[in-house]
Amino acid sequence: MSAGFADLGLAPQLLRALAERNYTEPTPIQRQAIPHLLDGADLLGIAQTGTGKTAAFALPILQVLDEERLRAQPSRPLVLVLAPTRELASQIADAFTAYGKHLRLRVAIVYGGVGQTPQVDALRRGADVLIATPGRLLDLMQQRHVSLDDVEILVLDEADRMLDMGFLPDVRRILQRTPRDRQSLLFSATMPEDIAALARQILIEPVRVEVTPPAATADRVEQAVYHVQKAKKRDVLVQLLQDPVFVRTLVFTRTKHGADRVARHLQKAKLPAHAIHGDKSQSARERALREFKTGKAGVLVATDIAARGIDVPEISHVVNFDLPNVPESYVHRIGRTARAGRAGIAISFCDETEHEYLRDIQKLIKQRIPVRTLGRGEGAAEAKAERPASEPPRED
């Protein structure tokens, strides 16, 4: 059943766990990365969320720990995975736990926004694999609840997002506390100069794996744009979401306050929806994700940073309520649908201030996004009115 993964040299216990999750064929990044990682090579992975990169590093790491009979001492993890958000850290921890269910390895996770006592207790019991966000990990290191002296494998996931969120200084401080003689992996969807410099600093003769270029991602998704007056966007969104074809929809806004306003408007229209962003409490974020995944709430409104930690394969639609002012973000957003071989639809609203953003996006993906017309004058703007954008609203 798992012949594809068996060809990569994975152990029977891992193949069994994969088969139980109905994973039969490796993704391109898994095919390229796993053999090199089993050989102990450093790796630079240029890959977006949804390419299977978590399994690409989790599977070989679990196998190496098991084969070498490595077990962590209390508060001294053997593997450290750094992630930019609590949601992503939780998903990585879940993946390690699921793939390693037939191995006797212990996984711990530390992140901010919740009490640290259960996390400290997990570290004291001995965590072979530690998944952490940088801020909380530094706090625990300064309190001497964790030592990185035994780290054999280091993973930096979504390094470009760590840069965006201002975590790079914390990451550098953490790296200084890990042994030089280690295997290092760095994954990033984009490669700005700061991340390229970090890669040169921490990776030794790395294998470079690059998958899913931006244009290819956009090509797999059915796209459309509506020209909508800014003041009418929320009403138009309600009109669209009342169609039952919108089974599980991820709506993107440019700001946290915007996400809250959109979610409240949808709730007033009797459309179950939640907003998720960095100002929400951990319990609120977990509840929103849980209800979105189970279908209890069919709409999740998110900012770009919060959405990077969302891994829900069954998203049927992505709606860009606000067009991003960074065109690459558009590609990351619409890549949240059409995953795991499924079809997906991405709809964008373009108001009178966003024409420049739309032009930049179309230039990046090398295609014109088809224009759809709203019925009965529901806030529709003239599609041909592609005049320069006014000053974009400030991000909060």
CSV table of C-alpha atoms in Angstrom, one decimal:
chain,number,residue,atom,x,y,z
A,1,MET,CA,0.0,0.0,0.0
A,2,SER,CA,2.9,2.4,0.8
A,3,ALA,CA,5.2,1.2,-1.9
A,4,GLY,CA,6.0,4.8,-2.9
A,5,PHE,CA,7.2,5.6,0.6
A,6,ALA,CA,9.0,2.3,1.0
A,7,ASP,CA,11.1,3.2,-2.0
A,8,LEU,CA,12.5,6.1,0.0
A,9,GLY,CA,14.0,3.8,2.6
A,10,LEU,CA,11.5,4.4,5.4
A,11,ALA,CA,11.1,1.9,8.2
A,12,PRO,CA,8.1,-0.4,8.5
A,13,GLN,CA,6.8,1.4,11.6
A,14,LEU,CA,6.6,4.6,9.7
A,15,LEU,CA,5.1,3.0,6.6
A,16,ARG,CA,2.4,1.5,8.8
A,17,ALA,CA,1.6,4.9,10.3
A,18,LEU,CA,1.4,6.4,6.8
A,19,ALA,CA,-0.9,3.6,5.6
A,20,GLU,CA,-3.2,4.2,8.5
A,21,ARG,CA,-3.6,7.8,7.4
A,22,ASN,CA,-4.2,6.7,3.8
A,23,TYR,CA,-1.0,8.4,2.6
A,24,THR,CA,0.2,6.2,-0.3
A,25,GLU,CA,2.3,8.4,-2.6
A,26,PRO,CA,5.0,10.8,-1.6
A,27,THR,CA,4.8,14.5,-2.7
A,28,PRO,CA,7.7,15.9,-4.8
A,29,ILE,CA,9.4,17.5,-1.8
A,30,GLN,CA,9.1,14.2,0.2
A,31,ARG,CA,10.7,12.3,-2.7
A,32,GLN,CA,13.5,14.7,-3.0
A,33,ALA,CA,14.2,15.4,0.6
A,34,ILE,CA,13.7,12.2,2.6
A,35,PRO,CA,16.7,10.2,1.1
A,36,HIS,CA,19.1,13.1,1.7
A,37,LEU,CA,17.9,13.7,5.2
A,38,LEU,CA,18.2,10.0,6.1
A,39,ASP,CA,21.9,10.3,4.9
A,40,GLY,CA,22.4,13.2,7.4
A,41,ALA,CA,22.6,16.0,4.9
A,42,ASP,CA,21.7,19.6,5.6
A,43,LEU,CA,18.8,20.9,3.6
A,44,LEU,CA,17.5,24.1,2.2
A,45,GLY,CA,13.8,23.7,1.2
A,46,ILE,CA,12.0,26.3,-0.8
A,47,ALA,CA,8.4,25.2,-0.3
A,48,GLN,CA,5.0,26.6,0.6
A,49,THR,CA,2.5,25.2,3.0
A,50,GLY,CA,0.6,22.4,1.5
A,51,THR,CA,3.5,20.8,-0.3
A,52,GLY,CA,4.0,18.1,2.3
A,53,LYS,CA,7.1,19.6,3.8
A,54,THR,CA,6.3,18.6,7.4
A,55,ALA,CA,6.3,14.9,6.6
A,56,ALA,CA,9.4,15.5,4.4
A,57,PHE,CA,11.4,16.4,7.6
A,58,ALA,CA,9.4,14.6,10.3
A,59,LEU,CA,9.6,11.1,8.8
A,60,PRO,CA,13.4,10.9,8.4
A,61,ILE,CA,14.0,12.6,11.8
A,62,LEU,CA,11.8,10.0,13.5
A,63,GLN,CA,13.6,7.2,11.7
A,64,VAL,CA,17.1,8.5,12.6
A,65,LEU,CA,16.2,8.8,16.3
A,66,ASP,CA,14.7,5.3,16.3
A,67,GLU,CA,17.6,3.6,14.4
A,68,GLU,CA,20.3,5.2,16.5
A,69,ARG,CA,18.3,4.4,19.7
A,70,LEU,CA,18.6,8.1,20.7
A,71,ARG,CA,16.6,9.0,23.8
A,72,ALA,CA,16.5,12.5,25.4
A,73,GLN,CA,17.6,13.2,28.9
A,74,PRO,CA,15.2,15.4,31.0
A,75,SER,CA,15.0,18.9,29.7
A,76,ARG,CA,17.5,18.2,26.9
A,77,PRO,CA,15.8,17.6,23.6
A,78,LEU,CA,17.5,15.9,20.7
A,79,VAL,CA,15.6,17.6,17.9
A,80,LEU,CA,14.5,21.2,17.9
A,81,VAL,CA,11.9,22.5,15.4
A,82,LEU,CA,11.3,26.2,15.4
A,83,ALA,CA,8.0,27.5,14.0
A,84,PRO,CA,6.6,31.1,13.8
A,85,THR,CA,3.1,30.5,15.1
A,86,ARG,CA,1.3,28.5,17.7
A,87,GLU,CA,-1.0,27.0,15.1
A,88,LEU,CA,1.9,25.8,12.9
A,89,ALA,CA,3.8,24.5,16.0
A,90,SER,CA,0.7,22.5,17.0
A,91,GLN,CA,0.3,21.0,13.6
A,92,ILE,CA,3.9,20.0,13.4
A,93,ALA,CA,3.7,18.3,16.8
A,94,ASP,CA,0.5,16.5,15.7
A,95,ALA,CA,2.4,15.2,12.6
A,96,PHE,CA,5.3,13.9,14.6
A,97,THR,CA,2.9,12.2,17.0
A,98,ALA,CA,0.9,10.6,14.2
A,99,TYR,CA,3.9,9.4,12.1
A,100,GLY,CA,5.7,8.2,15.2
A,101,LYS,CA,2.8,6.4,16.9
A,102,HIS,CA,4.5,3.0,16.5
A,103,LEU,CA,7.8,4.3,17.9
A,104,ARG,CA,8.7,5.0,21.5
A,105,LEU,CA,9.6,8.6,21.0
A,106,ARG,CA,8.3,11.6,23.0
A,107,VAL,CA,7.2,14.9,21.5
A,108,ALA,CA,6.8,18.1,23.4
A,109,ILE,CA,5.5,21.5,22.3
A,110,VAL,CA,6.1,25.0,23.8
A,111,TYR,CA,4.5,28.2,22.8
A,112,GLY,CA,3.3,31.5,24.4
A,113,GLY,CA,-0.1,32.6,25.3
A,114,VAL,CA,-0.7,29.7,27.8
A,115,GLY,CA,0.7,28.7,31.1
A,116,GLN,CA,4.2,27.3,31.0
A,117,THR,CA,3.9,24.6,33.8
A,118,PRO,CA,2.5,21.8,31.6
A,119,GLN,CA,5.2,22.6,29.1
A,120,VAL,CA,8.0,22.5,31.7
A,121,ASP,CA,6.6,19.2,33.0
A,122,ALA,CA,6.7,17.7,29.5
A,123,LEU,CA,10.3,18.8,29.1
A,124,ARG,CA,11.3,17.3,32.4
A,125,ARG,CA,9.9,13.9,31.4
A,126,GLY,CA,12.3,14.0,28.5
A,127,ALA,CA,11.3,15.2,25.0
A,128,ASP,CA,13.1,13.6,22.1
A,129,VAL,CA,11.5,16.1,19.7
A,130,LEU,CA,10.7,19.7,20.8
A,131,ILE,CA,8.6,22.0,18.6
A,132,ALA,CA,8.7,25.6,19.8
A,133,THR,CA,7.9,29.2,18.9
A,134,PRO,CA,11.0,31.4,19.5
A,135,GLY,CA,9.7,33.7,22.3
A,136,ARG,CA,8.5,31.0,24.7
A,137,LEU,CA,11.6,28.8,24.1
A,138,LEU,CA,13.9,31.7,25.0
A,139,ASP,CA,11.9,32.3,28.1
A,140,LEU,CA,12.2,28.7,29.2
A,141,MET,CA,15.9,28.7,28.3
A,142,GLN,CA,16.5,31.8,30.4
A,143,GLN,CA,14.7,30.1,33.3
A,144,ARG,CA,16.9,27.1,32.8
A,145,HIS,CA,14.0,24.8,32.2
A,146,VAL,CA,15.5,23.6,28.9
A,147,SER,CA,19.0,23.1,27.5
A,148,LEU,CA,19.8,22.8,23.8
A,149,ASP,CA,23.3,21.2,24.4
A,150,ASP,CA,22.1,17.8,23.1
A,151,VAL,CA,20.3,19.0,19.9
A,152,GLU,CA,21.3,16.7,17.0
A,153,ILE,CA,18.9,18.0,14.4
A,154,LEU,CA,17.6,21.6,14.0
A,155,VAL,CA,14.7,22.6,11.8
A,156,LEU,CA,13.7,26.2,11.0
A,157,ASP,CA,10.2,26.1,9.4
A,158,GLU,CA,8.7,29.0,7.5
A,159,ALA,CA,11.8,31.1,8.0
A,160,ASP,CA,10.5,34.0,5.9
A,161,ARG,CA,7.4,34.3,8.2
A,162,MET,CA,9.7,34.4,11.2
A,163,LEU,CA,11.5,37.3,9.5
A,164,ASP,CA,8.1,39.0,8.8
A,165,MET,CA,7.1,38.6,12.5
A,166,GLY,CA,10.4,40.0,13.8
A,167,PHE,CA,11.6,36.7,15.3
A,168,LEU,CA,15.0,36.6,13.6
A,169,PRO,CA,16.9,38.1,16.5
A,170,ASP,CA,15.4,35.5,18.8
A,171,VAL,CA,16.1,32.7,16.4
A,172,ARG,CA,19.8,33.8,16.2
A,173,ARG,CA,20.1,33.8,20.0
A,174,ILE,CA,18.6,30.3,20.1
A,175,LEU,CA,21.0,29.0,17.4
A,176,GLN,CA,24.0,30.2,19.4
A,177,ARG,CA,22.9,27.8,22.2
A,178,THR,CA,22.9,24.7,19.9
A,179,PRO,CA,25.9,22.5,19.1
A,180,ARG,CA,27.8,23.3,15.9
A,181,ASP,CA,28.0,19.7,15.1
A,182,ARG,CA,24.3,19.2,14.1
A,183,GLN,CA,22.2,18.5,11.1
A,184,SER,CA,20.3,21.6,10.0
A,185,LEU,CA,17.2,22.1,7.9
A,186,LEU,CA,15.7,25.4,6.8
A,187,PHE,CA,12.4,25.8,5.0
A,188,SER,CA,11.0,29.0,3.5
A,189,ALA,CA,8.4,29.8,0.9
A,190,THR,CA,10.5,32.8,-0.3
A,191,MET,CA,14.1,33.6,0.0
A,192,PRO,CA,14.7,37.3,0.9
A,193,GLU,CA,18.3,38.3,1.5
A,194,ASP,CA,18.1,38.0,5.3
A,195,ILE,CA,16.9,34.4,5.1
A,196,ALA,CA,19.5,33.6,2.4
A,197,ALA,CA,22.2,35.0,4.7
A,198,LEU,CA,20.9,32.9,7.6
A,199,ALA,CA,20.9,29.8,5.4
A,200,ARG,CA,24.5,30.4,4.5
A,201,GLN,CA,25.4,30.8,8.1
A,202,ILE,CA,23.8,27.7,9.5
A,203,LEU,CA,23.8,25.2,6.6
A,204,ILE,CA,26.8,23.2,5.6
A,205,GLU,CA,26.9,22.1,1.9
A,206,PRO,CA,23.1,21.8,1.9
A,207,VAL,CA,21.0,19.9,-0.5
A,208,ARG,CA,18.6,22.4,-2.1
A,209,VAL,CA,15.0,21.3,-2.8
A,210,GLU,CA,12.6,23.7,-4.5
A,211,VAL,CA,9.0,22.8,-5.3
A,212,THR,CA,5.8,24.5,-6.4
A,213,PRO,CA,6.8,27.8,-8.0
A,214,PRO,CA,4.2,30.5,-7.5
A,215,ALA,CA,2.8,30.5,-11.0
A,216,ALA,CA,2.2,26.7,-10.9
A,217,THR,CA,0.3,27.1,-7.6
A,218,ALA,CA,-2.0,29.7,-9.1
A,219,ASP,CA,-2.6,27.6,-12.2
A,220,ARG,CA,-4.1,24.8,-10.2
A,221,VAL,CA,-6.8,27.1,-8.7
A,222,GLU,CA,-9.9,28.4,-10.5
A,223,GLN,CA,-9.6,32.2,-10.0
A,224,ALA,CA,-12.1,35.1,-10.3
A,225,VAL,CA,-12.2,38.8,-9.4
A,226,TYR,CA,-15.2,40.9,-8.6
A,227,HIS,CA,-14.8,44.7,-8.8
A,228,VAL,CA,-16.7,45.9,-5.7
A,229,GLN,CA,-17.2,49.2,-4.0
A,230,LYS,CA,-15.2,49.2,-0.8
A,231,ALA,CA,-18.3,50.1,1.3
A,232,LYS,CA,-20.3,47.2,-0.2
A,233,LYS,CA,-17.7,44.4,0.3
A,234,ARG,CA,-19.3,42.9,3.4
A,235,ASP,CA,-22.7,42.8,1.9
A,236,VAL,CA,-21.4,41.2,-1.3
A,237,LEU,CA,-19.5,38.6,0.8
A,238,VAL,CA,-22.8,37.7,2.5
A,239,GLN,CA,-24.5,37.3,-0.8
A,240,LEU,CA,-21.8,34.9,-2.1
A,241,LEU,CA,-21.6,32.9,1.1
A,242,GLN,CA,-25.3,32.2,1.1
A,243,ASP,CA,-24.7,29.9,-1.8
A,244,PRO,CA,-24.4,26.4,-0.4
A,245,VAL,CA,-21.5,25.7,-2.8
A,246,PHE,CA,-19.3,27.6,-0.3
A,247,VAL,CA,-18.7,24.6,2.0
A,248,ARG,CA,-15.6,25.6,3.9
A,249,THR,CA,-14.3,29.1,3.1
A,250,LEU,CA,-11.2,31.0,4.2
A,251,VAL,CA,-11.6,34.7,4.0
A,252,PHE,CA,-8.5,37.0,4.0
A,253,THR,CA,-8.4,40.5,5.3
A,254,ARG,CA,-5.5,42.9,5.4
A,255,THR,CA,-5.8,43.8,9.1
A,256,LYS,CA,-6.9,42.3,12.4
A,257,HIS,CA,-9.6,44.8,13.0
A,258,GLY,CA,-10.9,44.1,9.5
A,259,ALA,CA,-11.1,40.4,10.2
A,260,ASP,CA,-13.2,41.1,13.4
A,261,ARG,CA,-15.5,43.4,11.5
A,262,VAL,CA,-16.1,40.9,8.7
A,263,ALA,CA,-16.7,38.0,11.1
A,264,ARG,CA,-19.2,40.1,13.1
A,265,HIS,CA,-21.0,41.1,9.9
A,266,LEU,CA,-21.3,37.4,8.8
A,267,GLN,CA,-22.6,36.4,12.2
A,268,LYS,CA,-25.3,39.0,12.1
A,269,ALA,CA,-26.3,37.5,8.7
A,270,LYS,CA,-26.7,34.1,10.4
A,271,LEU,CA,-23.5,32.8,8.7
A,272,PRO,CA,-21.4,30.9,11.3
A,273,ALA,CA,-18.0,32.5,11.2
A,274,HIS,CA,-14.9,33.1,13.3
A,275,ALA,CA,-12.0,35.5,13.0
A,276,ILE,CA,-8.4,34.4,13.8
A,277,HIS,CA,-5.4,36.6,14.3
A,278,GLY,CA,-2.5,37.4,16.6
A,279,ASP,CA,-4.6,39.4,19.1
A,280,LYS,CA,-7.0,36.4,19.8
A,281,SER,CA,-6.4,34.3,22.9
A,282,GLN,CA,-5.0,30.8,22.4
A,283,SER,CA,-8.3,29.3,23.5
A,284,ALA,CA,-10.2,31.4,21.0
A,285,ARG,CA,-7.9,30.5,18.2
A,286,GLU,CA,-8.1,26.8,19.0
A,287,ARG,CA,-11.9,27.0,19.2
A,288,ALA,CA,-12.1,28.8,15.9
A,289,LEU,CA,-9.9,26.3,14.1
A,290,ARG,CA,-11.7,23.3,15.7
A,291,GLU,CA,-15.1,24.6,14.5
A,292,PHE,CA,-13.8,25.4,11.1
A,293,LYS,CA,-12.2,21.9,10.7
A,294,THR,CA,-15.3,20.1,11.8
A,295,GLY,CA,-17.6,22.3,9.7
A,296,LYS,CA,-19.5,23.8,12.6
A,297,ALA,CA,-18.4,27.2,11.4
A,298,GLY,CA,-18.1,27.2,7.6
A,299,VAL,CA,-16.2,30.5,7.4
A,300,LEU,CA,-12.9,31.5,8.9
A,301,VAL,CA,-11.7,35.1,8.5
A,302,ALA,CA,-7.9,35.5,8.9
A,303,THR,CA,-5.0,37.7,8.4
A,304,ASP,CA,-2.0,36.5,6.4
A,305,ILE,CA,0.2,35.8,9.5
A,306,ALA,CA,-2.5,33.8,11.3
A,307,ALA,CA,-3.4,31.8,8.2
A,308,ARG,CA,0.1,30.5,7.8
A,309,GLY,CA,-0.6,28.1,10.7
A,310,ILE,CA,-3.8,26.8,9.2
A,311,ASP,CA,-3.7,23.3,7.6
A,312,VAL,CA,-7.2,22.3,6.5
A,313,PRO,CA,-7.1,20.2,3.3
A,314,GLU,CA,-10.9,20.5,2.6
A,315,ILE,CA,-11.1,24.2,2.1
A,316,SER,CA,-13.4,24.7,-0.9
A,317,HIS,CA,-13.0,28.4,-1.4
A,318,VAL,CA,-10.6,31.2,-0.6
A,319,VAL,CA,-11.9,34.7,-0.7
A,320,ASN,CA,-9.6,37.7,-0.8
A,321,PHE,CA,-11.8,40.3,0.9
A,322,ASP,CA,-8.9,42.6,0.8
A,323,LEU,CA,-6.3,42.2,-1.9
A,324,PRO,CA,-2.8,41.8,-0.4
A,325,ASN,CA,-0.3,44.6,-1.1
A,326,VAL,CA,2.5,42.0,-1.5
A,327,PRO,CA,1.7,39.9,-4.6
A,328,GLU,CA,3.4,36.8,-3.3
A,329,SER,CA,0.9,36.7,-0.5
A,330,TYR,CA,-1.8,36.2,-3.0
A,331,VAL,CA,-0.2,33.0,-4.1
A,332,HIS,CA,0.2,31.8,-0.5
A,333,ARG,CA,-3.4,32.6,0.1
A,334,ILE,CA,-5.0,30.8,-2.8
A,335,GLY,CA,-2.7,27.8,-2.2
A,336,ARG,CA,-4.9,27.1,0.8
A,337,THR,CA,-7.4,25.5,-1.5
A,338,ALA,CA,-6.9,22.9,-4.3
A,339,ARG,CA,-4.7,20.8,-2.0
A,340,ALA,CA,-4.1,17.1,-1.9
A,341,GLY,CA,-5.5,16.8,-5.5
A,342,ARG,CA,-8.7,18.5,-4.8
A,343,ALA,CA,-10.3,21.3,-6.8
A,344,GLY,CA,-10.4,24.8,-5.4
A,345,ILE,CA,-11.8,28.2,-6.1
A,346,ALA,CA,-10.2,31.6,-5.2
A,347,ILE,CA,-12.4,34.7,-5.4
A,348,SER,CA,-11.0,38.2,-5.0
A,349,PHE,CA,-12.7,41.5,-4.3
A,350,CYS,CA,-11.0,44.5,-5.9
A,351,ASP,CA,-12.2,47.9,-4.7
A,352,GLU,CA,-11.5,51.4,-6.0
A,353,THR,CA,-8.2,51.6,-4.1
A,354,GLU,CA,-6.8,48.2,-5.1
A,355,HIS,CA,-6.3,48.2,-8.8
A,356,GLU,CA,-2.5,48.5,-8.5
A,357,TYR,CA,-2.4,45.5,-6.2
A,358,LEU,CA,-4.4,43.5,-8.8
A,359,ARG,CA,-2.0,44.5,-11.6
A,360,ASP,CA,1.0,43.4,-9.5
A,361,ILE,CA,-0.6,40.0,-8.8
A,362,GLN,CA,-1.4,39.4,-12.4
A,363,LYS,CA,2.1,40.3,-13.4
A,364,LEU,CA,3.5,37.8,-10.8
A,365,ILE,CA,1.3,34.9,-11.9
A,366,LYS,CA,1.6,35.8,-15.6
A,367,GLN,CA,-2.1,35.6,-16.2
A,368,ARG,CA,-5.2,37.8,-16.1
A,369,ILE,CA,-7.7,36.8,-13.5
A,370,PRO,CA,-11.2,36.4,-15.1
A,371,VAL,CA,-13.6,39.2,-14.0
A,372,ARG,CA,-17.1,38.2,-12.8
A,373,THR,CA,-20.0,40.6,-12.6
A,374,LEU,CA,-22.3,40.8,-9.6
A,375,GLY,CA,-26.0,40.7,-10.2
A,376,ARG,CA,-28.5,43.5,-9.5
A,377,GLY,CA,-25.9,46.2,-8.9
A,378,GLU,CA,-24.8,44.7,-5.5
A,379,GLY,CA,-21.9,47.1,-5.1
A,380,ALA,CA,-20.4,46.2,-8.5
A,381,ALA,CA,-17.8,48.6,-9.8
A,382,GLU,CA,-16.8,49.0,-13.5
A,383,ALA,CA,-14.2,46.4,-14.2
A,384,LYS,CA,-12.6,48.6,-16.8
A,385,ALA,CA,-11.9,51.3,-14.2
A,386,GLU,CA,-8.3,50.3,-13.6
A,387,ARG,CA,-7.0,53.6,-12.5
A,388,PRO,CA,-4.0,53.9,-10.1
A,389,ALA,CA,-4.7,53.0,-6.5
A,390,SER,CA,-4.8,55.7,-3.8
A,391,GLU,CA,-2.7,55.4,-0.7
A,392,PRO,CA,-3.3,51.9,0.7
A,393,PRO,CA,-4.7,51.6,4.2
A,394,ARG,CA,-2.1,51.2,6.9
A,395,GLU,CA,-1.7,47.7,8.4
A,396,ASP,CA,-2.3,47.2,12.1
